[in-house]
Amino acid sequence: MILWLAMAGLTAAVMAALVWPMMRRAPVAASRAQFDAAVYRDQLAELERDAARGIIGPAEADAARNEVSCCIIGTPATESGKGEEETKSAGRSALLAALLIPLVAVPIYLWAGSPRLPDLPLQARLDNAVESNDLDALVARVESHLAKNPGDIAGWQVLAPVYRRMERYGDAANAYVRIISLGTPTADLLADYAEMQIYANQGLVTTAAVAPLREALKLDPKNPKARFFMALADKQEGKTAEALAGWKALLADSAPDANWRRLVENEIAAVEKPTPGPTKEQVAAAEEMTAADRETMIRGMVDGLEERLKADGKDLDGWRRLINARMVLGERDKAKASLDEARMVMKETPGALTQLDALAKQLGME
């Protein structure tokens, strides 16, 4: 019923907007005859003023007056009836359109639309969220519950990992804050909270994330997630030796089948074997090249970086440099292809996808 009322209201509003201007009785524009008559009357008035001031004599004034009067008499009457008839015709056309449009639209909707589809209020969607496997509705249902019961730790424990899966990292971090404040802080919870802050900041280990990481390591000095991100913080601060030592120690303490071993190994490799830059000799040689030769050299270096990443693609910084270089060279399609490949290769690396998304946004690729 609501759908039909909404359709009727929209139809009425559209028809009113279309028909009303045509139904209004616009004033008939002055005809040429009316215009000429007005001019002649002005001439008569000017003639009387000139005669009164003595500019022209009585005989000349009478002759001019007679001439203008003849012109006025010869001017035909206005054709106002024609304008009225045109206005009436436009009104009839508007009414005809107002009747025809609904008569055509309704049968088409009944044939191709879904008039018998029942309304689905928000509450009904929330009530049936589990049965319909509607993730957004499930989240909304839990959020509604927690808004009324903010002290329900179980609800926050359900919501936090779901937020993470939905890439709502800021909301996930807030959920972990609730869990920690309502329960007993553990090293895993503190590390998870820090991780969500890092993801929310596009892979940057901020001061706010370092604090819970340190608290986690106080509770459990062997916590792998906290150790990994603390080493990442050292790397981002330029402390490559400390970062390398931290990752190597974590790797030594990790079981052979630990799911984070490959990630740690990639970080170690990226630090120990950074992408080489041009030597002083190469820079000096480039300065002496022509613009065309210099561009050829740069393209060769970029192609070489791409080949290295295809052989070992776990270098996030390398991918970022490659994508940037392709855009600088005006090779947008190649940059997009590199971005897609980097996302596929780095999908298991914490924070990598968020950094790649940020780069794509910065370069106007999305």
mmCIF file of C-alpha atoms in Angstrom:
data_model
loop_
_atom_site.group_PDB
_atom_site.id
_atom_site.type_symbol
_atom_site.label_atom_id
_atom_site.label_comp_id
_atom_site.label_asym_id
_atom_site.label_seq_id
_atom_site.Cartn_x
_atom_site.Cartn_y
_atom_site.Cartn_z
ATOM 1 C CA MET A 1 0.000 0.000 0.000
ATOM 2 C CA ILE A 2 2.820 2.381 0.872
ATOM 3 C CA LEU A 3 4.402 1.709 -2.503
ATOM 4 C CA TRP A 4 1.206 2.645 -4.342
ATOM 5 C CA LEU A 5 0.795 5.819 -2.302
ATOM 6 C CA ALA A 6 4.381 6.784 -3.001
ATOM 7 C CA MET A 7 3.929 6.172 -6.719
ATOM 8 C CA ALA A 8 0.727 8.191 -6.790
ATOM 9 C CA GLY A 9 2.370 11.068 -4.961
ATOM 10 C CA LEU A 10 5.372 11.093 -7.273
ATOM 11 C CA THR A 11 3.170 10.944 -10.360
ATOM 12 C CA ALA A 12 1.048 13.832 -9.120
ATOM 13 C CA ALA A 13 4.114 15.929 -8.354
ATOM 14 C CA VAL A 14 5.667 15.311 -11.765
ATOM 15 C CA MET A 15 2.431 16.031 -13.612
ATOM 16 C CA ALA A 16 1.881 19.227 -11.648
ATOM 17 C CA ALA A 17 5.388 20.411 -12.527
ATOM 18 C CA LEU A 18 4.790 19.675 -16.224
ATOM 19 C CA VAL A 19 1.194 20.829 -16.632
ATOM 20 C CA TRP A 20 1.005 23.915 -14.418
ATOM 21 C CA PRO A 21 3.126 26.204 -16.646
ATOM 22 C CA MET A 22 0.990 25.275 -19.663
ATOM 23 C CA MET A 23 -2.293 25.739 -17.785
ATOM 24 C CA ARG A 24 -1.463 29.253 -16.652
ATOM 25 C CA ARG A 25 -3.074 31.943 -18.758
ATOM 26 C CA ALA A 26 -0.103 33.977 -19.894
ATOM 27 C CA PRO A 27 -0.787 37.571 -20.902
ATOM 28 C CA VAL A 28 -0.958 38.021 -24.670
ATOM 29 C CA ALA A 29 2.089 39.859 -25.939
ATOM 30 C CA ALA A 30 1.450 43.254 -27.521
ATOM 31 C CA SER A 31 0.973 43.057 -31.276
ATOM 32 C CA ARG A 32 2.730 45.227 -33.853
ATOM 33 C CA ALA A 33 -0.474 47.249 -34.299
ATOM 34 C CA GLN A 34 -0.584 48.079 -30.594
ATOM 35 C CA PHE A 35 3.044 49.091 -30.697
ATOM 36 C CA ASP A 36 2.485 51.399 -33.713
ATOM 37 C CA ALA A 37 -0.531 53.011 -32.082
ATOM 38 C CA ALA A 38 1.466 53.788 -28.957
ATOM 39 C CA VAL A 39 4.212 55.377 -31.061
ATOM 40 C CA TYR A 40 1.705 57.578 -32.891
ATOM 41 C CA ARG A 41 0.150 58.711 -29.618
ATOM 42 C CA ASP A 42 3.586 59.691 -28.334
ATOM 43 C CA GLN A 43 4.158 61.658 -31.520
ATOM 44 C CA LEU A 44 0.900 63.558 -30.978
ATOM 45 C CA ALA A 45 1.864 64.395 -27.402
ATOM 46 C CA GLU A 46 5.295 65.608 -28.526
ATOM 47 C CA LEU A 47 3.652 67.673 -31.273
ATOM 48 C CA GLU A 48 1.358 69.400 -28.756
ATOM 49 C CA ARG A 49 4.339 70.231 -26.525
ATOM 50 C CA ASP A 50 6.280 71.719 -29.456
ATOM 51 C CA ALA A 51 3.258 73.797 -30.517
ATOM 52 C CA ALA A 52 2.756 75.078 -26.971
ATOM 53 C CA ARG A 53 6.403 76.181 -26.776
ATOM 54 C CA GLY A 54 6.179 77.897 -30.164
ATOM 55 C CA ILE A 55 8.747 75.672 -31.812
ATOM 56 C CA ILE A 56 6.416 75.123 -34.778
ATOM 57 C CA GLY A 57 3.674 77.352 -36.118
ATOM 58 C CA PRO A 58 -0.096 76.653 -35.906
ATOM 59 C CA ALA A 59 -0.343 75.706 -39.587
ATOM 60 C CA GLU A 60 2.527 73.227 -39.407
ATOM 61 C CA ALA A 61 1.113 71.799 -36.192
ATOM 62 C CA ASP A 62 -2.306 71.230 -37.765
ATOM 63 C CA ALA A 63 -0.781 69.529 -40.811
ATOM 64 C CA ALA A 64 1.367 67.215 -38.679
ATOM 65 C CA ARG A 65 -1.573 66.486 -36.381
ATOM 66 C CA ASN A 66 -3.721 65.464 -39.301
ATOM 67 C CA GLU A 67 -0.991 63.184 -40.687
ATOM 68 C CA VAL A 68 -0.445 61.370 -37.396
ATOM 69 C CA SER A 69 -4.211 61.037 -36.853
ATOM 70 C CA CYS A 70 -4.568 59.388 -40.237
ATOM 71 C CA CYS A 71 -1.850 56.902 -39.300
ATOM 72 C CA ILE A 72 -3.639 56.055 -36.059
ATOM 73 C CA ILE A 73 -6.912 55.547 -37.880
ATOM 74 C CA GLY A 74 -5.213 53.267 -40.409
ATOM 75 C CA THR A 75 -3.705 51.003 -37.727
ATOM 76 C CA PRO A 76 -5.679 47.654 -37.560
ATOM 77 C CA ALA A 77 -7.179 46.339 -34.359
ATOM 78 C CA THR A 78 -5.226 43.823 -32.236
ATOM 79 C CA GLU A 79 -5.804 40.101 -32.639
ATOM 80 C CA SER A 80 -6.369 39.241 -28.989
ATOM 81 C CA GLY A 81 -8.798 36.468 -29.791
ATOM 82 C CA LYS A 82 -6.059 34.529 -31.541
ATOM 83 C CA GLY A 83 -3.839 34.655 -28.447
ATOM 84 C CA GLU A 84 -6.663 33.461 -26.241
ATOM 85 C CA GLU A 85 -7.366 30.569 -28.602
ATOM 86 C CA GLU A 86 -3.680 29.540 -28.515
ATOM 87 C CA THR A 87 -3.710 29.592 -24.704
ATOM 88 C CA LYS A 88 -6.849 27.423 -24.607
ATOM 89 C CA SER A 89 -5.252 24.974 -27.056
ATOM 90 C CA ALA A 90 -2.135 24.685 -24.886
ATOM 91 C CA GLY A 91 -4.303 24.033 -21.836
ATOM 92 C CA ARG A 92 -6.187 21.238 -23.610
ATOM 93 C CA SER A 93 -2.865 19.643 -24.648
ATOM 94 C CA ALA A 94 -1.624 19.776 -21.077
ATOM 95 C CA LEU A 95 -4.754 18.086 -19.744
ATOM 96 C CA LEU A 96 -4.499 15.402 -22.400
ATOM 97 C CA ALA A 97 -0.888 14.703 -21.412
ATOM 98 C CA ALA A 98 -1.859 14.550 -17.731
ATOM 99 C CA LEU A 99 -4.386 11.830 -18.526
ATOM 100 C CA LEU A 100 -2.301 9.827 -20.984
ATOM 101 C CA ILE A 101 0.940 9.521 -19.003
ATOM 102 C CA PRO A 102 -0.563 7.623 -16.022
ATOM 103 C CA LEU A 103 -2.731 5.544 -18.365
ATOM 104 C CA VAL A 104 0.423 4.391 -20.190
ATOM 105 C CA ALA A 105 2.749 4.126 -17.164
ATOM 106 C CA VAL A 106 0.491 2.032 -14.914
ATOM 107 C CA PRO A 107 -0.039 -0.871 -17.371
ATOM 108 C CA ILE A 108 3.699 -0.966 -18.112
ATOM 109 C CA TYR A 109 4.497 -1.203 -14.384
ATOM 110 C CA LEU A 110 1.875 -3.906 -13.830
ATOM 111 C CA TRP A 111 3.418 -5.911 -16.687
ATOM 112 C CA ALA A 112 7.136 -5.400 -15.996
ATOM 113 C CA GLY A 113 7.251 -4.350 -12.336
ATOM 114 C CA SER A 114 6.567 -6.068 -9.040
ATOM 115 C CA PRO A 115 3.362 -4.537 -7.678
ATOM 116 C CA ARG A 116 2.702 -7.436 -5.320
ATOM 117 C CA LEU A 117 6.146 -7.283 -3.685
ATOM 118 C CA PRO A 118 5.498 -6.682 0.027
ATOM 119 C CA ASP A 119 7.169 -3.867 1.946
ATOM 120 C CA LEU A 120 10.315 -4.790 3.892
ATOM 121 C CA PRO A 121 10.602 -2.491 6.901
ATOM 122 C CA LEU A 122 13.995 -2.197 8.596
ATOM 123 C CA GLN A 123 12.812 -4.032 11.699
ATOM 124 C CA ALA A 124 11.643 -7.010 9.646
ATOM 125 C CA ARG A 125 15.005 -7.122 7.900
ATOM 126 C CA LEU A 126 16.785 -7.078 11.247
ATOM 127 C CA ASP A 127 14.520 -9.787 12.664
ATOM 128 C CA ASN A 128 15.247 -12.075 9.712
ATOM 129 C CA ALA A 129 18.956 -11.248 9.448
ATOM 130 C CA VAL A 130 20.136 -14.684 10.593
ATOM 131 C CA GLU A 131 17.798 -16.633 8.305
ATOM 132 C CA SER A 132 18.671 -14.496 5.262
ATOM 133 C CA ASN A 133 22.400 -14.409 6.073
ATOM 134 C CA ASP A 134 22.315 -10.609 5.727
ATOM 135 C CA LEU A 135 25.656 -9.490 7.204
ATOM 136 C CA ASP A 136 24.852 -5.785 7.190
ATOM 137 C CA ALA A 137 21.543 -6.437 8.916
ATOM 138 C CA LEU A 138 23.234 -8.707 11.450
ATOM 139 C CA VAL A 139 25.754 -5.997 12.281
ATOM 140 C CA ALA A 140 22.979 -3.419 12.554
ATOM 141 C CA ARG A 141 21.087 -5.746 14.866
ATOM 142 C CA VAL A 142 24.074 -6.190 17.178
ATOM 143 C CA GLU A 143 24.839 -2.458 17.062
ATOM 144 C CA SER A 144 21.244 -1.696 18.046
ATOM 145 C CA HIS A 145 21.522 -4.112 20.947
ATOM 146 C CA LEU A 146 24.825 -2.631 22.118
ATOM 147 C CA ALA A 147 23.477 0.913 21.913
ATOM 148 C CA LYS A 148 20.986 -0.122 24.593
ATOM 149 C CA ASN A 149 23.372 -2.460 26.415
ATOM 150 C CA PRO A 150 26.900 -1.013 26.078
ATOM 151 C CA GLY A 151 28.157 -3.216 28.918
ATOM 152 C CA ASP A 152 27.483 -6.474 27.043
ATOM 153 C CA ILE A 153 31.039 -7.686 26.453
ATOM 154 C CA ALA A 154 29.845 -10.704 24.459
ATOM 155 C CA GLY A 155 28.240 -8.403 21.899
ATOM 156 C CA TRP A 156 31.498 -6.468 21.435
ATOM 157 C CA GLN A 157 33.407 -9.739 21.127
ATOM 158 C CA VAL A 158 31.108 -10.765 18.292
ATOM 159 C CA LEU A 159 31.274 -7.378 16.577
ATOM 160 C CA ALA A 160 35.045 -6.729 16.638
ATOM 161 C CA PRO A 161 36.135 -9.505 14.224
ATOM 162 C CA VAL A 162 33.159 -8.791 11.967
ATOM 163 C CA TYR A 163 34.215 -5.151 11.712
ATOM 164 C CA ARG A 164 37.686 -6.357 10.784
ATOM 165 C CA ARG A 165 36.333 -8.600 8.026
ATOM 166 C CA MET A 166 34.299 -5.665 6.703
ATOM 167 C CA GLU A 167 37.477 -3.524 6.752
ATOM 168 C CA ARG A 168 35.877 -1.123 9.212
ATOM 169 C CA TYR A 169 39.142 -0.910 11.092
ATOM 170 C CA GLY A 170 38.342 2.194 13.127
ATOM 171 C CA ASP A 171 35.121 0.610 14.382
ATOM 172 C CA ALA A 172 37.007 -2.613 15.126
ATOM 173 C CA ALA A 173 39.561 -0.690 17.205
ATOM 174 C CA ASN A 174 36.750 0.948 19.188
ATOM 175 C CA ALA A 175 35.169 -2.462 19.752
ATOM 176 C CA TYR A 176 38.439 -3.822 21.156
ATOM 177 C CA VAL A 177 38.646 -0.830 23.482
ATOM 178 C CA ARG A 178 35.229 -1.810 24.846
ATOM 179 C CA ILE A 179 36.266 -5.434 25.279
ATOM 180 C CA ILE A 180 39.463 -4.458 27.102
ATOM 181 C CA SER A 181 37.683 -1.974 29.374
ATOM 182 C CA LEU A 182 34.867 -4.400 30.251
ATOM 183 C CA GLY A 183 37.035 -7.462 30.788
ATOM 184 C CA THR A 184 40.583 -8.438 31.644
ATOM 185 C CA PRO A 185 43.227 -7.082 29.245
ATOM 186 C CA THR A 186 45.271 -9.835 27.608
ATOM 187 C CA ALA A 187 48.290 -9.659 25.324
ATOM 188 C CA ASP A 188 46.230 -10.918 22.386
ATOM 189 C CA LEU A 189 43.474 -8.331 22.894
ATOM 190 C CA LEU A 190 45.969 -5.486 23.190
ATOM 191 C CA ALA A 191 47.805 -6.656 20.069
ATOM 192 C CA ASP A 192 44.517 -6.942 18.158
ATOM 193 C CA TYR A 193 43.559 -3.441 19.244
ATOM 194 C CA ALA A 194 46.925 -2.072 18.076
ATOM 195 C CA GLU A 195 46.643 -3.943 14.783
ATOM 196 C CA MET A 196 43.262 -2.351 14.017
ATOM 197 C CA GLN A 197 44.696 1.090 14.738
ATOM 198 C CA ILE A 198 47.572 0.384 12.347
ATOM 199 C CA TYR A 199 45.199 -0.758 9.613
ATOM 200 C CA ALA A 200 42.984 2.276 10.177
ATOM 201 C CA ASN A 201 46.073 4.465 9.644
ATOM 202 C CA GLN A 202 46.970 2.742 6.374
ATOM 203 C CA GLY A 203 49.753 0.605 7.820
ATOM 204 C CA LEU A 204 51.433 3.326 9.878
ATOM 205 C CA VAL A 205 52.392 2.269 13.414
ATOM 206 C CA THR A 206 51.346 5.383 15.312
ATOM 207 C CA THR A 207 52.243 6.358 18.864
ATOM 208 C CA ALA A 208 48.721 5.382 19.904
ATOM 209 C CA ALA A 209 49.336 1.879 18.533
ATOM 210 C CA VAL A 210 52.772 1.499 20.124
ATOM 211 C CA ALA A 211 51.366 1.964 23.638
ATOM 212 C CA PRO A 212 49.092 -1.150 23.620
ATOM 213 C CA LEU A 213 51.853 -3.116 21.854
ATOM 214 C CA ARG A 214 54.207 -2.397 24.749
ATOM 215 C CA GLU A 215 51.514 -3.338 27.246
ATOM 216 C CA ALA A 216 50.964 -6.592 25.362
ATOM 217 C CA LEU A 217 54.676 -7.424 25.515
ATOM 218 C CA LYS A 218 54.688 -6.764 29.253
ATOM 219 C CA LEU A 219 51.975 -9.382 29.648
ATOM 220 C CA ASP A 220 53.503 -11.786 27.126
ATOM 221 C CA PRO A 221 57.032 -10.989 25.842
ATOM 222 C CA LYS A 222 56.649 -13.750 23.217
ATOM 223 C CA ASN A 223 53.408 -12.481 21.670
ATOM 224 C CA PRO A 224 54.113 -12.787 17.928
ATOM 225 C CA LYS A 225 51.745 -10.062 16.687
ATOM 226 C CA ALA A 226 53.053 -7.493 19.153
ATOM 227 C CA ARG A 227 56.654 -8.376 18.303
ATOM 228 C CA PHE A 228 56.023 -8.120 14.580
ATOM 229 C CA PHE A 229 54.437 -4.686 14.765
ATOM 230 C CA MET A 230 57.045 -3.323 17.168
ATOM 231 C CA ALA A 231 59.711 -4.314 14.637
ATOM 232 C CA LEU A 232 57.633 -2.646 11.924
ATOM 233 C CA ALA A 233 57.527 0.514 14.040
ATOM 234 C CA ASP A 234 61.355 0.432 14.236
ATOM 235 C CA LYS A 235 61.564 0.078 10.456
ATOM 236 C CA GLN A 236 59.241 3.012 9.883
ATOM 237 C CA GLU A 237 61.364 5.133 12.211
ATOM 238 C CA GLY A 238 64.476 4.262 10.215
ATOM 239 C CA LYS A 239 65.853 1.865 12.818
ATOM 240 C CA THR A 240 66.487 -0.903 10.327
ATOM 241 C CA ALA A 241 69.008 -2.751 12.497
ATOM 242 C CA GLU A 242 66.559 -2.962 15.407
ATOM 243 C CA ALA A 243 63.731 -3.992 13.065
ATOM 244 C CA LEU A 244 65.858 -6.707 11.494
ATOM 245 C CA ALA A 245 66.927 -8.028 14.911
ATOM 246 C CA GLY A 246 63.328 -8.102 16.114
ATOM 247 C CA TRP A 247 62.057 -10.008 13.084
ATOM 248 C CA LYS A 248 64.921 -12.496 13.154
ATOM 249 C CA ALA A 249 64.293 -13.194 16.846
ATOM 250 C CA LEU A 250 60.593 -13.694 16.123
ATOM 251 C CA LEU A 251 61.417 -16.049 13.277
ATOM 252 C CA ALA A 252 63.740 -18.077 15.500
ATOM 253 C CA ASP A 253 60.968 -18.484 18.085
ATOM 254 C CA SER A 254 58.284 -19.404 15.546
ATOM 255 C CA ALA A 255 57.179 -22.950 14.825
ATOM 256 C CA PRO A 256 57.964 -24.278 11.324
ATOM 257 C CA ASP A 257 54.268 -24.229 10.406
ATOM 258 C CA ALA A 258 53.448 -20.837 11.925
ATOM 259 C CA ASN A 259 51.260 -18.890 9.510
ATOM 260 C CA TRP A 260 53.242 -15.689 10.044
ATOM 261 C CA ARG A 261 56.662 -17.108 9.086
ATOM 262 C CA ARG A 262 56.388 -16.153 5.399
ATOM 263 C CA LEU A 263 55.382 -12.632 6.314
ATOM 264 C CA VAL A 264 58.367 -12.203 8.631
ATOM 265 C CA GLU A 265 60.719 -13.692 6.040
ATOM 266 C CA ASN A 266 59.501 -11.217 3.442
ATOM 267 C CA GLU A 267 60.083 -8.286 5.765
ATOM 268 C CA ILE A 268 63.600 -9.499 6.535
ATOM 269 C CA ALA A 269 64.341 -9.907 2.819
ATOM 270 C CA ALA A 270 63.030 -6.406 2.063
ATOM 271 C CA VAL A 271 65.401 -4.921 4.668
ATOM 272 C CA GLU A 272 68.433 -7.024 3.799
ATOM 273 C CA LYS A 273 68.002 -6.711 0.012
ATOM 274 C CA PRO A 274 66.522 -3.288 -0.657
ATOM 275 C CA THR A 275 65.862 -2.262 -4.210
ATOM 276 C CA PRO A 276 69.150 -0.782 -5.442
ATOM 277 C CA GLY A 277 69.124 2.794 -6.566
ATOM 278 C CA PRO A 278 71.270 4.340 -9.298
ATOM 279 C CA THR A 279 74.990 4.668 -8.591
ATOM 280 C CA LYS A 280 76.827 7.989 -8.689
ATOM 281 C CA GLU A 281 78.268 7.008 -12.058
ATOM 282 C CA GLN A 282 74.779 6.299 -13.423
ATOM 283 C CA VAL A 283 73.502 9.667 -12.161
ATOM 284 C CA ALA A 284 76.450 11.482 -13.740
ATOM 285 C CA ALA A 285 75.937 9.651 -17.026
ATOM 286 C CA ALA A 286 72.249 10.470 -16.999
ATOM 287 C CA GLU A 287 72.976 14.179 -16.689
ATOM 288 C CA GLU A 288 74.931 14.084 -19.942
ATOM 289 C CA MET A 289 72.222 12.201 -21.866
ATOM 290 C CA THR A 290 69.644 13.680 -24.163
ATOM 291 C CA ALA A 291 66.058 13.767 -22.910
ATOM 292 C CA ALA A 292 65.142 10.789 -25.103
ATOM 293 C CA ASP A 293 68.120 8.711 -23.920
ATOM 294 C CA ARG A 294 67.405 9.597 -20.303
ATOM 295 C CA GLU A 295 63.799 8.477 -20.642
ATOM 296 C CA THR A 296 64.931 5.227 -22.257
ATOM 297 C CA MET A 297 67.282 4.590 -19.340
ATOM 298 C CA ILE A 298 64.544 5.300 -16.791
ATOM 299 C CA ARG A 299 62.118 2.984 -18.554
ATOM 300 C CA GLY A 300 64.781 0.272 -18.513
ATOM 301 C CA MET A 301 65.218 0.682 -14.741
ATOM 302 C CA VAL A 302 61.458 0.573 -14.188
ATOM 303 C CA ASP A 303 61.131 -2.533 -16.346
ATOM 304 C CA GLY A 304 63.949 -4.126 -14.362
ATOM 305 C CA LEU A 305 62.144 -3.381 -11.092
ATOM 306 C CA GLU A 306 58.994 -4.939 -12.507
ATOM 307 C CA GLU A 307 60.881 -8.115 -13.490
ATOM 308 C CA ARG A 308 62.361 -8.406 -10.009
ATOM 309 C CA LEU A 309 58.950 -8.028 -8.389
ATOM 310 C CA LYS A 310 57.492 -10.700 -10.649
ATOM 311 C CA ALA A 311 60.181 -13.084 -9.408
ATOM 312 C CA ASP A 312 59.797 -12.090 -5.733
ATOM 313 C CA GLY A 313 56.731 -9.927 -5.192
ATOM 314 C CA LYS A 314 56.718 -9.593 -1.402
ATOM 315 C CA ASP A 315 58.364 -6.164 -1.469
ATOM 316 C CA LEU A 316 55.651 -3.618 -0.718
ATOM 317 C CA ASP A 317 57.997 -0.643 -1.083
ATOM 318 C CA GLY A 318 59.082 -1.972 -4.466
ATOM 319 C CA TRP A 319 55.492 -2.195 -5.669
ATOM 320 C CA ARG A 320 54.820 1.342 -4.470
ATOM 321 C CA ARG A 321 57.861 2.644 -6.352
ATOM 322 C CA LEU A 322 56.874 0.750 -9.488
ATOM 323 C CA ILE A 323 53.297 2.073 -9.489
ATOM 324 C CA ASN A 324 54.527 5.626 -8.887
ATOM 325 C CA ALA A 325 57.098 5.335 -11.661
ATOM 326 C CA ARG A 326 54.556 4.056 -14.177
ATOM 327 C CA MET A 327 52.260 6.990 -13.422
ATOM 328 C CA VAL A 328 55.128 9.482 -13.756
ATOM 329 C CA LEU A 329 55.983 7.974 -17.140
ATOM 330 C CA GLY A 330 52.368 8.386 -18.209
ATOM 331 C CA GLU A 331 51.774 4.615 -18.360
ATOM 332 C CA ARG A 332 48.492 4.558 -16.489
ATOM 333 C CA ASP A 333 47.366 1.168 -17.805
ATOM 334 C CA LYS A 334 50.630 -0.459 -16.726
ATOM 335 C CA ALA A 335 50.393 1.260 -13.345
ATOM 336 C CA LYS A 336 46.866 -0.125 -12.882
ATOM 337 C CA ALA A 337 48.052 -3.619 -13.864
ATOM 338 C CA SER A 338 50.902 -3.383 -11.342
ATOM 339 C CA LEU A 339 48.473 -2.210 -8.658
ATOM 340 C CA ASP A 340 46.174 -5.171 -9.301
ATOM 341 C CA GLU A 341 49.092 -7.612 -9.197
ATOM 342 C CA ALA A 342 50.455 -6.068 -6.006
ATOM 343 C CA ARG A 343 47.080 -6.407 -4.320
ATOM 344 C CA MET A 344 46.913 -10.072 -5.251
ATOM 345 C CA VAL A 345 50.468 -10.845 -4.125
ATOM 346 C CA MET A 346 50.334 -8.775 -0.924
ATOM 347 C CA LYS A 347 46.821 -9.688 0.230
ATOM 348 C CA GLU A 348 48.130 -11.685 3.208
ATOM 349 C CA THR A 349 50.542 -8.966 4.344
ATOM 350 C CA PRO A 350 49.169 -6.919 7.278
ATOM 351 C CA GLY A 351 48.497 -3.349 6.257
ATOM 352 C CA ALA A 352 49.656 -3.856 2.661
ATOM 353 C CA LEU A 353 46.245 -3.525 1.051
ATOM 354 C CA THR A 354 45.422 -0.388 3.009
ATOM 355 C CA GLN A 355 48.712 1.195 1.916
ATOM 356 C CA LEU A 356 48.098 0.229 -1.705
ATOM 357 C CA ASP A 357 44.561 1.617 -1.522
ATOM 358 C CA ALA A 358 45.892 4.881 -0.118
ATOM 359 C CA LEU A 359 48.484 5.099 -2.911
ATOM 360 C CA ALA A 360 45.829 4.441 -5.562
ATOM 361 C CA LYS A 361 43.647 7.190 -4.133
ATOM 362 C CA GLN A 362 46.589 9.584 -3.970
ATOM 363 C CA LEU A 363 47.442 8.941 -7.626
ATOM 364 C CA GLY A 364 43.826 9.247 -8.742
ATOM 365 C CA MET A 365 43.623 5.631 -9.894
ATOM 366 C CA GLU A 366 40.266 4.893 -8.208
#
